[in-house]
Amino acid sequence: MNILAIETSCDETAASVVKINPKTWQMKELSSIVSSQIDIHQKYGGVVPEIAAREHVLQILPVINEAISQAKIKPKQINYLAVTQGPGLITSLITGLETGRTLAFAWQKPIVAVNHIAGHLYANFLNTNQKIKFPAIILTVSGGHTNLVLMKKPNNIKIVGETLDDAAGEAYDKAAKMMGLGYPGGPIISQQAKAYLQTKNQASNLIFPRPLLKHNNLNFSFSGLKTALLYQLKKDKNWKKRLPEYCFAYQEAIIEVLIYKTLQAATKYKVKTIMLSGGVSANDELRQRLLEVVNNKLPQVKCLIPEKKYTTDNAAMIAAAGFFAIENNLKKKKTMTYNKLKVDPSWNL
Ligand code: KG4
Ligand code: ZN
């Protein structure tokens, strides 16, 4: 089965063709094109919705054309379309969804709506040769969401923990803005933290709070951490000279909480697999530490981490999630037509 997927929920215009074996769930990316607008939004310190929307309109058709051409297939070889319906910026979502609907109409193909966060979760199924064992717990850490999802089976998911305020990516982005480091904050802060470790190779005595760490639930809270950083910066006149150390200490607080809660969830639900997803999972320190900790503390549990290109927004992950939505619709004999689809900017998982 070939799925053409489209993703335009925020500031990336993306299209991808993924070939899926419905029996084995083996998913092979035939193409994955991502046109990022980061350079355009960088000077504003964050995504400007109107600019993002206009850029999607310019990029969407060239990106889809490129995805089809790189996949070396003809439109008639596409079996299904999958498109992000939400959550995200309404004006960004509309371009991708309406383009998907138009193609579904023109080509007379079935189309499914995909939840963006589900896309991040199912990124773990792409290009992997391993058979995923269930139940699984998935830590999703992106710019807008931070949650722990229990996946009993691919079509049976439940949020068991989530952030009560800021998302982990937001914590990175806001801290970077506070320290005048630019957007997006995650890659910049993690690079500074890496530089600190390389030069110092020892732990910092600058310690930020670990929000909700000892609370007996699986929720997160990152807004207090950002405030703690603000007060510390006000107190320390020399903070600019200690920038890498600040980034290191701030990142440590985020990573420690993320890993601790993930292990807590894995133990509570006796999972066989732990997976990671979302933009923040591009972070090398988080990837490496999660693997190490799972290996040491829960050696019987398999830890899966998606390829870096599938961590930040892309359309291959929308095809992966689309596949399970298609299977579900086929089972329930639901039609998958273009005329029912409408964007849903606040669609909950
Ligand atoms: O999943 P994503 O591409 O978009 C959303 O759905 O939000 O995630 C974007 C977020 C941003 O907050 C960005 O700062 C963060 O992912 N991010 C990182 C890294 N790369 C991107 N955070 C930490 N370390 C990174 N290397
Ligand atoms: Zn995302």
PDB file of C-alpha atoms and ligand atoms in Angstrom, residues 7 9-10 12 87 116-117 119-120 140-145 278-279 311-314 317, ligand 2:
ATOM      1  CA  GLU A   7       1.748  17.887   6.876  1.00  0.00           C
ATOM      2  CA  SER A   9       0.431  22.096  11.022  1.00  0.00           C
ATOM      3  CA  CYS A  10       3.066  24.678  11.964  1.00  0.00           C
ATOM      4  CA  GLU A  12       7.137  23.015   7.993  1.00  0.00           C
ATOM      5  CA  PRO A  87      -3.791  20.204  16.295  1.00  0.00           C
ATOM      6  CA  HIS A 116      -0.380  15.532  14.374  1.00  0.00           C
ATOM      7  CA  ILE A 117       0.601  14.143  17.786  1.00  0.00           C
ATOM      8  CA  GLY A 119       1.966  11.263  13.756  1.00  0.00           C
ATOM      9  CA  HIS A 120       4.820  11.830  16.194  1.00  0.00           C
ATOM     10  CA  THR A 140       6.166  12.633  23.187  1.00  0.00           C
ATOM     11  CA  VAL A 141       8.073  15.861  23.597  1.00  0.00           C
ATOM     12  CA  SER A 142       7.434  18.594  21.070  1.00  0.00           C
ATOM     13  CA  GLY A 143       7.082  22.363  20.927  1.00  0.00           C
ATOM     14  CA  GLY A 144       3.389  22.240  21.795  1.00  0.00           C
ATOM     15  CA  HIS A 145       2.966  18.921  23.637  1.00  0.00           C
ATOM     16  CA  GLY A 278       8.550  14.698  18.928  1.00  0.00           C
ATOM     17  CA  GLY A 279      10.970  17.521  18.129  1.00  0.00           C
ATOM     18  CA  THR A 311      11.632  13.482  15.294  1.00  0.00           C
ATOM     19  CA  THR A 312      10.835  17.018  14.124  1.00  0.00           C
ATOM     20  CA  ASP A 313       7.805  17.687  11.921  1.00  0.00           C
ATOM     21  CA  ASN A 314       7.667  15.608   8.731  1.00  0.00           C
ATOM     22  CA  MET A 317       5.080  10.121  10.307  1.00  0.00           C
TER      23      MET A 317
HETATM   24 ZN    ZN B   2       5.222  18.311  15.762  1.00  0.00          ZN
END
